[in-house]
CSV table of N, CA, C and O in Angstrom, one decimal:
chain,number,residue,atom,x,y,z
A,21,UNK,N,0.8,-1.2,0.0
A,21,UNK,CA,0.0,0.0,0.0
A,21,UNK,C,0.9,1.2,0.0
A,21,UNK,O,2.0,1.2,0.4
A,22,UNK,N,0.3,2.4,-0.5
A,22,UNK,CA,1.2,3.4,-0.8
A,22,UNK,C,0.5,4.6,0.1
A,22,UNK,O,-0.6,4.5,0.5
A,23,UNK,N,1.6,5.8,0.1
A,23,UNK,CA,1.3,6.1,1.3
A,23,UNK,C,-0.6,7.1,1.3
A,23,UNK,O,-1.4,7.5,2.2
A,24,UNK,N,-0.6,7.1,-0.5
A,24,UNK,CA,-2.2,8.0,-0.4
A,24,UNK,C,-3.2,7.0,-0.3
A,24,UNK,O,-4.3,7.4,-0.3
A,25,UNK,N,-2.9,5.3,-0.3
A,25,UNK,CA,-3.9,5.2,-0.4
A,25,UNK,C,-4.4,4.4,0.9
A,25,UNK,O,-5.4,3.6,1.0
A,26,UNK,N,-3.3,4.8,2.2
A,26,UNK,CA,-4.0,4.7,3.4
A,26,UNK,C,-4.9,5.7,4.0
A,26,UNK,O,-4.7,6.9,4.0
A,27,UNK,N,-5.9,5.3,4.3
A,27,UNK,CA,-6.5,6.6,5.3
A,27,UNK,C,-7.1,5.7,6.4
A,27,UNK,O,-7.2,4.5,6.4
A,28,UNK,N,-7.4,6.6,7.4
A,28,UNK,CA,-7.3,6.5,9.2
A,28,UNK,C,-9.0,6.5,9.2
A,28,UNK,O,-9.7,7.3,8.7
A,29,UNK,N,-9.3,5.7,9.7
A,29,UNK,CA,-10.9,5.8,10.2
A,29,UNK,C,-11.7,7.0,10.9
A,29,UNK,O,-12.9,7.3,10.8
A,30,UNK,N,-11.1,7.4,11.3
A,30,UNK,CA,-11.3,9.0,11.8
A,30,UNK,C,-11.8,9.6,10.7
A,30,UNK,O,-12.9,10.2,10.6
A,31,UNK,N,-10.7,9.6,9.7
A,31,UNK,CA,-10.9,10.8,8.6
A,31,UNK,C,-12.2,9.8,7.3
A,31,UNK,O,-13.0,10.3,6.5
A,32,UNK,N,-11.9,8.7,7.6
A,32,UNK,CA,-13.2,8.4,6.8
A,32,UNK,C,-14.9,8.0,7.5
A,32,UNK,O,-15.8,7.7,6.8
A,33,UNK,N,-15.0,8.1,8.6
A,33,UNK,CA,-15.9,8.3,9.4
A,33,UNK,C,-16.4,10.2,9.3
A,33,UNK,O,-17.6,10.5,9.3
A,34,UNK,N,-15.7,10.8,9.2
A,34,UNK,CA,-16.1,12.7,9.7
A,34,UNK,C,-16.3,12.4,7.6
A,34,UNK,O,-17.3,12.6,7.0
A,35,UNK,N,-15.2,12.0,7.0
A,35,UNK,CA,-15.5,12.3,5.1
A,35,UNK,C,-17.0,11.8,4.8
A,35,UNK,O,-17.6,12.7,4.2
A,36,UNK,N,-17.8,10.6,5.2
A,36,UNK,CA,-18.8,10.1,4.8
A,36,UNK,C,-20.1,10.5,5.9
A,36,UNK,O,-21.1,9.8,6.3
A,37,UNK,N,-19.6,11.8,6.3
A,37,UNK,CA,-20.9,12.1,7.2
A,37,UNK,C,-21.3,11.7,8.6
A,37,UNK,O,-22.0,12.5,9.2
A,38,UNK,N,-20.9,10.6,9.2
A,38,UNK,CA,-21.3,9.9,10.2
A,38,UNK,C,-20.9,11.8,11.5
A,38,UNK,O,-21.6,12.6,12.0
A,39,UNK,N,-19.5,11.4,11.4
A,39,UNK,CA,-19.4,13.0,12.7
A,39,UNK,C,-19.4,14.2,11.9
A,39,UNK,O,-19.0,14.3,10.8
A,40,UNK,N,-19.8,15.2,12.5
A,40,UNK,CA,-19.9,16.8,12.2
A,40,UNK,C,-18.2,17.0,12.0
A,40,UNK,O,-17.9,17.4,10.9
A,41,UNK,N,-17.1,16.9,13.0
A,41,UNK,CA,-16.2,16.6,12.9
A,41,UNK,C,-15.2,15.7,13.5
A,41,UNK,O,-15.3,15.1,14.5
A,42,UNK,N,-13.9,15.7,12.3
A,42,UNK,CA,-13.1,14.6,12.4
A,42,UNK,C,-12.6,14.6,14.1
A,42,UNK,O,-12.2,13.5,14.4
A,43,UNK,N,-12.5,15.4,15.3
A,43,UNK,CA,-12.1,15.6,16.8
A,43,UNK,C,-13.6,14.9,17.1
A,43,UNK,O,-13.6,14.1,18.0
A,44,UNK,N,-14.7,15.2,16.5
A,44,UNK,CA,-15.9,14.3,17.3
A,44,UNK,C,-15.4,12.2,17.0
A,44,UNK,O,-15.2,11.2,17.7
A,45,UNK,N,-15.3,12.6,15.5
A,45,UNK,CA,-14.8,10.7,15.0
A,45,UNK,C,-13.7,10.2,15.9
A,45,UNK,O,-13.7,9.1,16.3
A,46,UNK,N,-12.8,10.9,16.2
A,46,UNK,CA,-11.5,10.8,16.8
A,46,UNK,C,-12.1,10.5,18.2
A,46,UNK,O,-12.4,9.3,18.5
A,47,UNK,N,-12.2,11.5,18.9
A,47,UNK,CA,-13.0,10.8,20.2
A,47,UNK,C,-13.9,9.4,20.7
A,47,UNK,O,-13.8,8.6,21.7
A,48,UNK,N,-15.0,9.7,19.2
A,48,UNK,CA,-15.9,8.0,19.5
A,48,UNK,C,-14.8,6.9,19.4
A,48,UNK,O,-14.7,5.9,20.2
A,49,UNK,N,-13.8,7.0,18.4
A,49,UNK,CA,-12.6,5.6,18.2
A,49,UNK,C,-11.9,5.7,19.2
A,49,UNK,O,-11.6,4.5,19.4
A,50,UNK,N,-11.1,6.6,20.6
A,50,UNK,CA,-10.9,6.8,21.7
A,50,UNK,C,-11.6,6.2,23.1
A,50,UNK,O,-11.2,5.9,24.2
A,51,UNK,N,-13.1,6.3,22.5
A,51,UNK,CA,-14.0,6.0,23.9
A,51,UNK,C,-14.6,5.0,23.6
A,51,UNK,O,-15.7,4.8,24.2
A,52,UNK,N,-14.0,3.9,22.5
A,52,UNK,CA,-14.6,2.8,21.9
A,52,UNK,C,-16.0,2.8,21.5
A,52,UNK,O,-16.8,2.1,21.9
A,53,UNK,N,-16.2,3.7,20.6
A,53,UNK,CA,-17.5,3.5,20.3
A,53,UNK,C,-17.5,3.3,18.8
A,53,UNK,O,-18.6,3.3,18.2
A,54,UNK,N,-16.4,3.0,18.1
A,54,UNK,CA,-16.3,2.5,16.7
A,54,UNK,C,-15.6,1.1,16.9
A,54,UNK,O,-14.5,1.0,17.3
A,55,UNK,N,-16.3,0.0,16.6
A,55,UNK,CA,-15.5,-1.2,16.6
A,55,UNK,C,-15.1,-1.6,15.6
A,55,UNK,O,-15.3,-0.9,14.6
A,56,UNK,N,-14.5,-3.0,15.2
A,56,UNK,CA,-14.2,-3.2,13.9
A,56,UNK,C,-14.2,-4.6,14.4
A,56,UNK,O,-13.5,-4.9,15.5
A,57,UNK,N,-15.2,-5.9,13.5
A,57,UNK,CA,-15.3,-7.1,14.3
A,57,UNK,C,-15.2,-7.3,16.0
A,57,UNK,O,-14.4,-8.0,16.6
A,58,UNK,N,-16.6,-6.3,16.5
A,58,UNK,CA,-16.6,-6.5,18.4
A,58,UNK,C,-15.3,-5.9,18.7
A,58,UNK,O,-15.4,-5.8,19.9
A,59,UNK,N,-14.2,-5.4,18.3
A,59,UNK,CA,-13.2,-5.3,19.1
A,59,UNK,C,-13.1,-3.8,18.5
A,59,UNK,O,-13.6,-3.5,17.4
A,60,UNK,N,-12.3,-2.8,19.5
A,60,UNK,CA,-12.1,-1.3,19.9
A,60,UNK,C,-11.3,-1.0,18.9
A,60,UNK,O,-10.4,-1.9,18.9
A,61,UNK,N,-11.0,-0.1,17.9
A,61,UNK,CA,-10.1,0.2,17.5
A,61,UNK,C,-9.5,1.6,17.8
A,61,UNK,O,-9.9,2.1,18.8
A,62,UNK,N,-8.6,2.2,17.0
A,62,UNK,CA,-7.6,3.0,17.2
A,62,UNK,C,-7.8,4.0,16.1
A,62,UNK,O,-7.9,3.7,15.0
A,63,UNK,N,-7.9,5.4,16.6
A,63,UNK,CA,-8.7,6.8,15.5
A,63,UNK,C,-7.5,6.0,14.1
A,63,UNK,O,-7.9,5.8,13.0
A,64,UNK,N,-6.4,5.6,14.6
A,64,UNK,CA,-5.3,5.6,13.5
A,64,UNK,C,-5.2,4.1,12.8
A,64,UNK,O,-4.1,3.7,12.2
A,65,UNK,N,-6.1,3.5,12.8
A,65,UNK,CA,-6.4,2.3,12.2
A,65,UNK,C,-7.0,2.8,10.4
A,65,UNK,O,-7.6,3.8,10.0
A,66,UNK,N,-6.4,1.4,9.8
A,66,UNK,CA,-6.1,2.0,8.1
A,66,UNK,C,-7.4,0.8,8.0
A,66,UNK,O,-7.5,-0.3,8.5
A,67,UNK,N,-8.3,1.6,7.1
A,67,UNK,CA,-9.6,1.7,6.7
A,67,UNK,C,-9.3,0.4,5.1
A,67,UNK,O,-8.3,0.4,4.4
A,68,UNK,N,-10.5,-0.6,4.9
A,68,UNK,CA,-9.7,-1.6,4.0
A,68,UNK,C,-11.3,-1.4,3.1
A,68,UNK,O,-12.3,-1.4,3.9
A,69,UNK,N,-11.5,-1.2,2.0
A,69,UNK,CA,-13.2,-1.7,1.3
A,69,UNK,C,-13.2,-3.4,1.9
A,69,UNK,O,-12.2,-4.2,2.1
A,70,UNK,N,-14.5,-3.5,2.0
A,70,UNK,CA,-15.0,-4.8,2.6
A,70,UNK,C,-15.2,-4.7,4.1
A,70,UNK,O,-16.1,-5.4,4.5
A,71,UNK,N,-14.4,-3.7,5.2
A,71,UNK,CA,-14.4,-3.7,6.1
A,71,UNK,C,-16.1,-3.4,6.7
A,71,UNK,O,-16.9,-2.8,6.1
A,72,UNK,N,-16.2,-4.2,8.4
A,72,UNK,CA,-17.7,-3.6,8.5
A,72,UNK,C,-17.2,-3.0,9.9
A,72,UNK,O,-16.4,-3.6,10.7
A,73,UNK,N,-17.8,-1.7,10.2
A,73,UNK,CA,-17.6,-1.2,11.7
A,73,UNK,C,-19.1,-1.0,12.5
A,73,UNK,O,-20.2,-0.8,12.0
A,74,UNK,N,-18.8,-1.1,13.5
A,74,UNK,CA,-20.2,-0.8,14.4
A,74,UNK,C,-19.9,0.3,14.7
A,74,UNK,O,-18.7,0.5,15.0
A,75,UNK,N,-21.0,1.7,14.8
A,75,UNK,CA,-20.5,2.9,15.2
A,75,UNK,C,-21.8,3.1,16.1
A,75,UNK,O,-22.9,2.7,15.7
A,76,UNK,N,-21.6,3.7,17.4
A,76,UNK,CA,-22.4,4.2,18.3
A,76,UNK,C,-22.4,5.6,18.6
A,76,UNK,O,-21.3,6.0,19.1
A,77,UNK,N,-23.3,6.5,18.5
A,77,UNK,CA,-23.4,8.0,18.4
A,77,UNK,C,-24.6,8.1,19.3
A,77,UNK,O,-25.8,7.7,19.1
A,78,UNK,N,-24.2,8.5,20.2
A,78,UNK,CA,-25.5,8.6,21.5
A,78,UNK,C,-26.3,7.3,21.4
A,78,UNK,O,-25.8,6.2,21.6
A,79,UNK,N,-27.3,7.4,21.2
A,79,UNK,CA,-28.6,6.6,21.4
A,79,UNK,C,-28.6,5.4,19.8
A,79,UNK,O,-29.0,4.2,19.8
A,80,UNK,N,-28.0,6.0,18.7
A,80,UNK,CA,-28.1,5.3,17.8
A,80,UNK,C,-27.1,4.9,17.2
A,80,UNK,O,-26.2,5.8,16.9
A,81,UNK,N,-26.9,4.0,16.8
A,81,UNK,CA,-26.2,2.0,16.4
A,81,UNK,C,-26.1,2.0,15.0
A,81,UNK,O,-27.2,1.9,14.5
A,82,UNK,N,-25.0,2.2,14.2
A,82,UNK,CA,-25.0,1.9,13.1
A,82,UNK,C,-23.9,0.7,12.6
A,82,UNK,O,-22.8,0.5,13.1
A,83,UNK,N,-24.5,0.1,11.6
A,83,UNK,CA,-23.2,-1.3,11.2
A,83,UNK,C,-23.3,-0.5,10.1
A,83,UNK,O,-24.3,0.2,9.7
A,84,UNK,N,-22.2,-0.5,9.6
A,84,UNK,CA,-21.4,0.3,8.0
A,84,UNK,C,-20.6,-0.8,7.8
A,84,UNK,O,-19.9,-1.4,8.6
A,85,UNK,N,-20.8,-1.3,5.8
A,85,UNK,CA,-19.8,-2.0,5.3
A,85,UNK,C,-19.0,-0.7,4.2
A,85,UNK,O,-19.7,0.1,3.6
A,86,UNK,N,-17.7,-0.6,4.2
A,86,UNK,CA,-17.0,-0.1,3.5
A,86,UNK,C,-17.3,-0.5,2.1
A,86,UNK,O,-17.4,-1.7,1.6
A,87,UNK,N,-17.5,0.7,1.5
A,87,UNK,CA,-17.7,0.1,-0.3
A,87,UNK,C,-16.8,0.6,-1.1
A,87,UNK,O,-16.2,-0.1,-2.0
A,88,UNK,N,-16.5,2.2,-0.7
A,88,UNK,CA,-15.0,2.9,-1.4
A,88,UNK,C,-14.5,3.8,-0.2
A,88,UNK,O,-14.9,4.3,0.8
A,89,UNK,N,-13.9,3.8,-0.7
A,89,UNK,CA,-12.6,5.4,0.4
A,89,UNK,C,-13.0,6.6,0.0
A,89,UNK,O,-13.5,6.7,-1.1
A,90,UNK,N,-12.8,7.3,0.6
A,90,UNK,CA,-13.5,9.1,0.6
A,90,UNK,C,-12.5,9.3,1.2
A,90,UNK,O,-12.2,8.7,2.2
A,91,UNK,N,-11.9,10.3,0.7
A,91,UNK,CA,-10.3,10.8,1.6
A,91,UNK,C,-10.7,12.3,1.8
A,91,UNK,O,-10.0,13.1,2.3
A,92,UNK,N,-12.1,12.7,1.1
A,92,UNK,CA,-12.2,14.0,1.4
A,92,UNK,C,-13.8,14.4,1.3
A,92,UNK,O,-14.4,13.9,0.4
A,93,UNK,N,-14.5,15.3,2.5
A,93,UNK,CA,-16.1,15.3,2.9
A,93,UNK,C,-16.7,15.8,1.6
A,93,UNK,O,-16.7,17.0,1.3
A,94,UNK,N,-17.0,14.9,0.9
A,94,UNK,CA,-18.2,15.4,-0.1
A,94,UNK,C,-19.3,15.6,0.7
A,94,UNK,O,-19.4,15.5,1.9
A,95,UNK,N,-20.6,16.3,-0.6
A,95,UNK,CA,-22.0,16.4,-0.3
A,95,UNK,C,-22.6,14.5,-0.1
A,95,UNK,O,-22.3,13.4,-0.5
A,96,UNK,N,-23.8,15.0,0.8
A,96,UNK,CA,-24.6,13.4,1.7
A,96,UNK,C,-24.7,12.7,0.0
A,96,UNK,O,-23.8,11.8,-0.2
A,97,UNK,N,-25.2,12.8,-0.7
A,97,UNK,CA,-25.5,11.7,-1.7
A,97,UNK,C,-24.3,11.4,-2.2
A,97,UNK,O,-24.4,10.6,-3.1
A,98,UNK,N,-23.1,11.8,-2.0
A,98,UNK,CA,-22.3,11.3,-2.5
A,98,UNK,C,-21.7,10.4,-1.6
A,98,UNK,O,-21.1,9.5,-2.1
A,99,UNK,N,-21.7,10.5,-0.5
A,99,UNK,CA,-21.4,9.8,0.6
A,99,UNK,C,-21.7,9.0,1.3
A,99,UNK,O,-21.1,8.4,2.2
A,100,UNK,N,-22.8,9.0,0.9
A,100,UNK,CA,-23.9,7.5,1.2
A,100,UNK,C,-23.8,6.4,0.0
A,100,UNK,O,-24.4,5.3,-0.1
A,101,UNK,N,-22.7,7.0,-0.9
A,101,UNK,CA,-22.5,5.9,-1.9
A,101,UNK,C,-21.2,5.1,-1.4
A,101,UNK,O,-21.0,3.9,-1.7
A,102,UNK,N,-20.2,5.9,-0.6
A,102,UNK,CA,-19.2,5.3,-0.2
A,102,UNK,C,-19.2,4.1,0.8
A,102,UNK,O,-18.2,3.4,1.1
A,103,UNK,N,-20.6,4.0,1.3
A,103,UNK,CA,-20.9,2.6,2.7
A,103,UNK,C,-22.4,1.9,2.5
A,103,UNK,O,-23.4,2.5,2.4
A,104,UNK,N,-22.2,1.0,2.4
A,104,UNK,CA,-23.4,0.6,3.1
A,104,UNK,C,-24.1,0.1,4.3
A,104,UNK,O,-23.8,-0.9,4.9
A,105,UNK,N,-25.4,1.2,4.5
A,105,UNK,CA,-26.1,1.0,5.9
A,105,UNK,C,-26.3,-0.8,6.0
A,105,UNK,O,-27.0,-1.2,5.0
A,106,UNK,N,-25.8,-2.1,7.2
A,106,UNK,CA,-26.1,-2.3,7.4
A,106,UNK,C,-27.5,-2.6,8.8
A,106,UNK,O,-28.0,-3.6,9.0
A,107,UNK,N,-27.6,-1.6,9.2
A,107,UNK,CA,-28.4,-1.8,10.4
A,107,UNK,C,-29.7,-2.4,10.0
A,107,UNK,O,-30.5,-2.0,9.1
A,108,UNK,N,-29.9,-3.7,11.3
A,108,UNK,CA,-31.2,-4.2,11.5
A,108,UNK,C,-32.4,-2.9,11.0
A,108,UNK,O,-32.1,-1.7,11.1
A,109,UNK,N,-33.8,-3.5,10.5
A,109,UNK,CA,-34.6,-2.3,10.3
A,109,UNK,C,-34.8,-1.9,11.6
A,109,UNK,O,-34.5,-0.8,11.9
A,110,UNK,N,-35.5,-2.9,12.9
A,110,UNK,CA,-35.9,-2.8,13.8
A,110,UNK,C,-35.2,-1.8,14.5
A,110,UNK,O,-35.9,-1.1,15.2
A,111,UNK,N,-33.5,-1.4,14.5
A,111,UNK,CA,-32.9,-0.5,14.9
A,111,UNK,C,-33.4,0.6,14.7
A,111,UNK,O,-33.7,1.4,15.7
A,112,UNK,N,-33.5,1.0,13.4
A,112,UNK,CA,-33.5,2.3,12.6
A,112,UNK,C,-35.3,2.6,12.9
A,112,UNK,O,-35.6,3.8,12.6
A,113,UNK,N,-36.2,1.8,13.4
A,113,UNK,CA,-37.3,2.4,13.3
A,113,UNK,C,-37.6,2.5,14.7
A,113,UNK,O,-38.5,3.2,15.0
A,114,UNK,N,-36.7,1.5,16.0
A,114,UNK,CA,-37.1,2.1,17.1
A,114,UNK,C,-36.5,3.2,17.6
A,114,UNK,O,-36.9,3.8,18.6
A,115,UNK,N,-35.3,3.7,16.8
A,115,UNK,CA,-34.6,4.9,17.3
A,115,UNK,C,-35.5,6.0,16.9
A,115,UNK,O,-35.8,6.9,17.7
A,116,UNK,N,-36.2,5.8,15.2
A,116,UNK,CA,-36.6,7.0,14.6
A,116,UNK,C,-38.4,7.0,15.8
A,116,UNK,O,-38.7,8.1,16.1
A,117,UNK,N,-39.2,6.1,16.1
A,117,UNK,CA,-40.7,6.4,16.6
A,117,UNK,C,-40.1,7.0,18.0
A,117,UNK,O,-40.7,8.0,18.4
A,118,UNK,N,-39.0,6.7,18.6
A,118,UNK,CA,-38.9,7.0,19.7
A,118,UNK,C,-39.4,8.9,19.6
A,118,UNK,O,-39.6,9.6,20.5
A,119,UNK,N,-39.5,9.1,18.6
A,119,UNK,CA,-39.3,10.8,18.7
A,119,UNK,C,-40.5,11.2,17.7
A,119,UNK,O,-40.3,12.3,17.2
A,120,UNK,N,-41.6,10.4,17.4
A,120,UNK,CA,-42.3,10.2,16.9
A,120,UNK,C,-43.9,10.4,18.2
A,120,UNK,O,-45.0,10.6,17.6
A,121,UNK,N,-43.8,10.3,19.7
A,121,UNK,CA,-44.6,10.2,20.3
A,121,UNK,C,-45.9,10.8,20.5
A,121,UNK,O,-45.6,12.0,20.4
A,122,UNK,N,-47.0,10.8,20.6
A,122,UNK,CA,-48.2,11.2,20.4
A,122,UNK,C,-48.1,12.5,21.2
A,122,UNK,O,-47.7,12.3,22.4
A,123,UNK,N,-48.3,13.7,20.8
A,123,UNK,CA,-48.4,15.0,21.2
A,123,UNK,C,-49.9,15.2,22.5
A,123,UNK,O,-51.0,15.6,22.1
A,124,UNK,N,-49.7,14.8,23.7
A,124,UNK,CA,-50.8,15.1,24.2
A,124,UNK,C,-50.9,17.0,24.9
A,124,UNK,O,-50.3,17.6,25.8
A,125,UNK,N,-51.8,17.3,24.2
A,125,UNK,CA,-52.3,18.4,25.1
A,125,UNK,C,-54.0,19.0,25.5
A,125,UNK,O,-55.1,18.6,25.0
A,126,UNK,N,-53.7,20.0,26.5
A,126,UNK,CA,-55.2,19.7,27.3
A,126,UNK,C,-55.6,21.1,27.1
A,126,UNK,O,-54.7,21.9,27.2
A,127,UNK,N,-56.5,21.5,26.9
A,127,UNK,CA,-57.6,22.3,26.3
A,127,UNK,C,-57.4,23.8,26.8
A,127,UNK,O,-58.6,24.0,27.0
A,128,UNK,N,-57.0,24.6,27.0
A,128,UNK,CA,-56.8,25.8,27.6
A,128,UNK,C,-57.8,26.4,28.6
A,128,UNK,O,-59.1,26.5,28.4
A,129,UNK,N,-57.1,26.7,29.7
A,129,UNK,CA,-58.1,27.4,30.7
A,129,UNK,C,-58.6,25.9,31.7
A,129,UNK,O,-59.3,26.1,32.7
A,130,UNK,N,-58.2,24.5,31.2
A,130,UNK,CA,-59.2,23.6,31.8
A,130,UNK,C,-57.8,23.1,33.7
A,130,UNK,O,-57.8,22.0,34.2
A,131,UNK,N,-57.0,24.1,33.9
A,131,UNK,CA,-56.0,24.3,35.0
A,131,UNK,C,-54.9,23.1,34.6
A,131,UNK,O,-54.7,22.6,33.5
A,132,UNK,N,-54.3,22.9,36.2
A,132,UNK,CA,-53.6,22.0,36.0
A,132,UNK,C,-54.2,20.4,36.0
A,132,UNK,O,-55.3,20.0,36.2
A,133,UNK,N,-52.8,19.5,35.8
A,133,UNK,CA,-54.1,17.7,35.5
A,133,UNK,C,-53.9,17.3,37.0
A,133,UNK,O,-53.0,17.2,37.8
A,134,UNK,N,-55.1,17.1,37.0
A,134,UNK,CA,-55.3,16.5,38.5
A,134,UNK,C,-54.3,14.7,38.7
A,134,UNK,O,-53.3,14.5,38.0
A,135,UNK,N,-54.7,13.9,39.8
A,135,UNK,CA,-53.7,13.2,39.9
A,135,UNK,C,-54.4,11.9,38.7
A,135,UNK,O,-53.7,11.1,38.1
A,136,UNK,N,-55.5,11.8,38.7
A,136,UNK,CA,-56.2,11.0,38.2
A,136,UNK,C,-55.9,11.3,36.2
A,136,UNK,O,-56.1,10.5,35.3
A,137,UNK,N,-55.6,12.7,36.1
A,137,UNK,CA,-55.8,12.9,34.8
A,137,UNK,C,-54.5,12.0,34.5
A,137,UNK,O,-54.3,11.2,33.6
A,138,UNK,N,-53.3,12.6,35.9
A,138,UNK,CA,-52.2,12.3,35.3
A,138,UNK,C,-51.8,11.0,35.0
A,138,UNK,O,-51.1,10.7,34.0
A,139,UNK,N,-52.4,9.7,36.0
A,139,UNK,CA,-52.4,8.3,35.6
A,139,UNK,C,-53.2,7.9,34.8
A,139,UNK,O,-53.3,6.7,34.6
A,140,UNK,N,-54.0,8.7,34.0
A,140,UNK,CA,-54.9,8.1,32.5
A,140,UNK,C,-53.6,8.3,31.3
A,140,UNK,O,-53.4,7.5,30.4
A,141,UNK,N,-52.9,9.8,31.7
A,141,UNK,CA,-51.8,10.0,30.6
A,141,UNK,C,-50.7,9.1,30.6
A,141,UNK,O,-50.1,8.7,29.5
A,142,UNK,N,-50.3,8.6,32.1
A,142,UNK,CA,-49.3,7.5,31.8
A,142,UNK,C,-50.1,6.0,31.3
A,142,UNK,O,-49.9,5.4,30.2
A,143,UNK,N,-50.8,5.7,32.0
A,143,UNK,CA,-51.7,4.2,30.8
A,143,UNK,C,-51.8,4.6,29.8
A,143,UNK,O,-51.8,3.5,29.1
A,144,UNK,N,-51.9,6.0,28.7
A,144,UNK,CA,-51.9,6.0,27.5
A,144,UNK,C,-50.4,5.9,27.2
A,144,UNK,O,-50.0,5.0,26.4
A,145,UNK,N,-49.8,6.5,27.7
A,145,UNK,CA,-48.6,6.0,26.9
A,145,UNK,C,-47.7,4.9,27.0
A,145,UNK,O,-46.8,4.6,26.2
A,146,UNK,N,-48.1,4.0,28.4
A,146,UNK,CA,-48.0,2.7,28.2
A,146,UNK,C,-46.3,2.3,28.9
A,146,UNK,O,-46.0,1.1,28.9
A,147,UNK,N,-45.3,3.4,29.4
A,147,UNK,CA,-44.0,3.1,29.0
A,147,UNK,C,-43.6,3.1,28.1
A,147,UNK,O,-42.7,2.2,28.1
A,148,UNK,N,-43.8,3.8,26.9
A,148,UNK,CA,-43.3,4.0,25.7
A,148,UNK,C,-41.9,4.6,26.2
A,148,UNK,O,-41.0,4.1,25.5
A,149,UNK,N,-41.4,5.3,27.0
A,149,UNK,CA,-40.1,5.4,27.1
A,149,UNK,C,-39.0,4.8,28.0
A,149,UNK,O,-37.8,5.0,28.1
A,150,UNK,N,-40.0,4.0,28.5
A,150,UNK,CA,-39.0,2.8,29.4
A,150,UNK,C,-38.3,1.9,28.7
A,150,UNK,O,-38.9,1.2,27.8
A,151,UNK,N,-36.9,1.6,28.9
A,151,UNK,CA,-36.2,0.7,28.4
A,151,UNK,C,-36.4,-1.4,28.1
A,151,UNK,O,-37.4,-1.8,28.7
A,152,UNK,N,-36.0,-2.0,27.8
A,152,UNK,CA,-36.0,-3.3,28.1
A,152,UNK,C,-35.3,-3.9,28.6
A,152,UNK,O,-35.5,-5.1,28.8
């Protein structure tokens, strides 16, 4: 391999959009939140096509297989050509309803919810934001 056509996971994680910037990508591969086969890697780890990473960005889980190298941040459609999203669907639609939740509001002028209003509002929503 020659020396342009290494690049560092950092710089191709921040190139294909995943971080705003390359000190945010650098950090997640620091605080283990980019893996490469279950295991932690290093911001300075050399990026291969075929590779798959797990990347964790707060709340949301992405698997990325490498398809080409991006050594420099294009615009999103071009850069969504460089990986492909593996993530389960189930992932991508419990992250996205999470923020999706039914807007309850109560009629103006009718005060505050009494204690009774307030346990009809939690049976409606069921624990929709409790974990498993």
């Amino acid at each position: 391999m020659t020396e342009t056509e290494k690049l560092r996971i950092d710089k191709y994680l921040w190139a294909i959009r995943l971080f705003k910037t390359r000190s945010l990508a650098t950090d997640a591969c620091k605080a283990g939140r980019v893996k490469l086969n279950g295991q932690n890697i290093k911001p300075s780890a050399i990026v291969k096509v075929g590779d798959v990473y797990q990347v964790s960005k707060g709340i949301e889980k992405k698997i990325i297989e490498v398809v080409e190298l991006s050594y420099n941040r294009t615009d999103s459609p071009t850069a969504l050509t460089k990986y492909n999203d593996l993530t389960p669907v189930e992932e991508t639609h419990a992250f996205k309803s999470m923020f999706h939740a039914p807007g309850l509001k109560r009629d103006r002028g009718t005060g505050r919810p009494t204690k009774k209003d307030r346990r009809e509002t939690d049976d409606l929503l069921g624990g929709m934001f409790e974990e498993d």
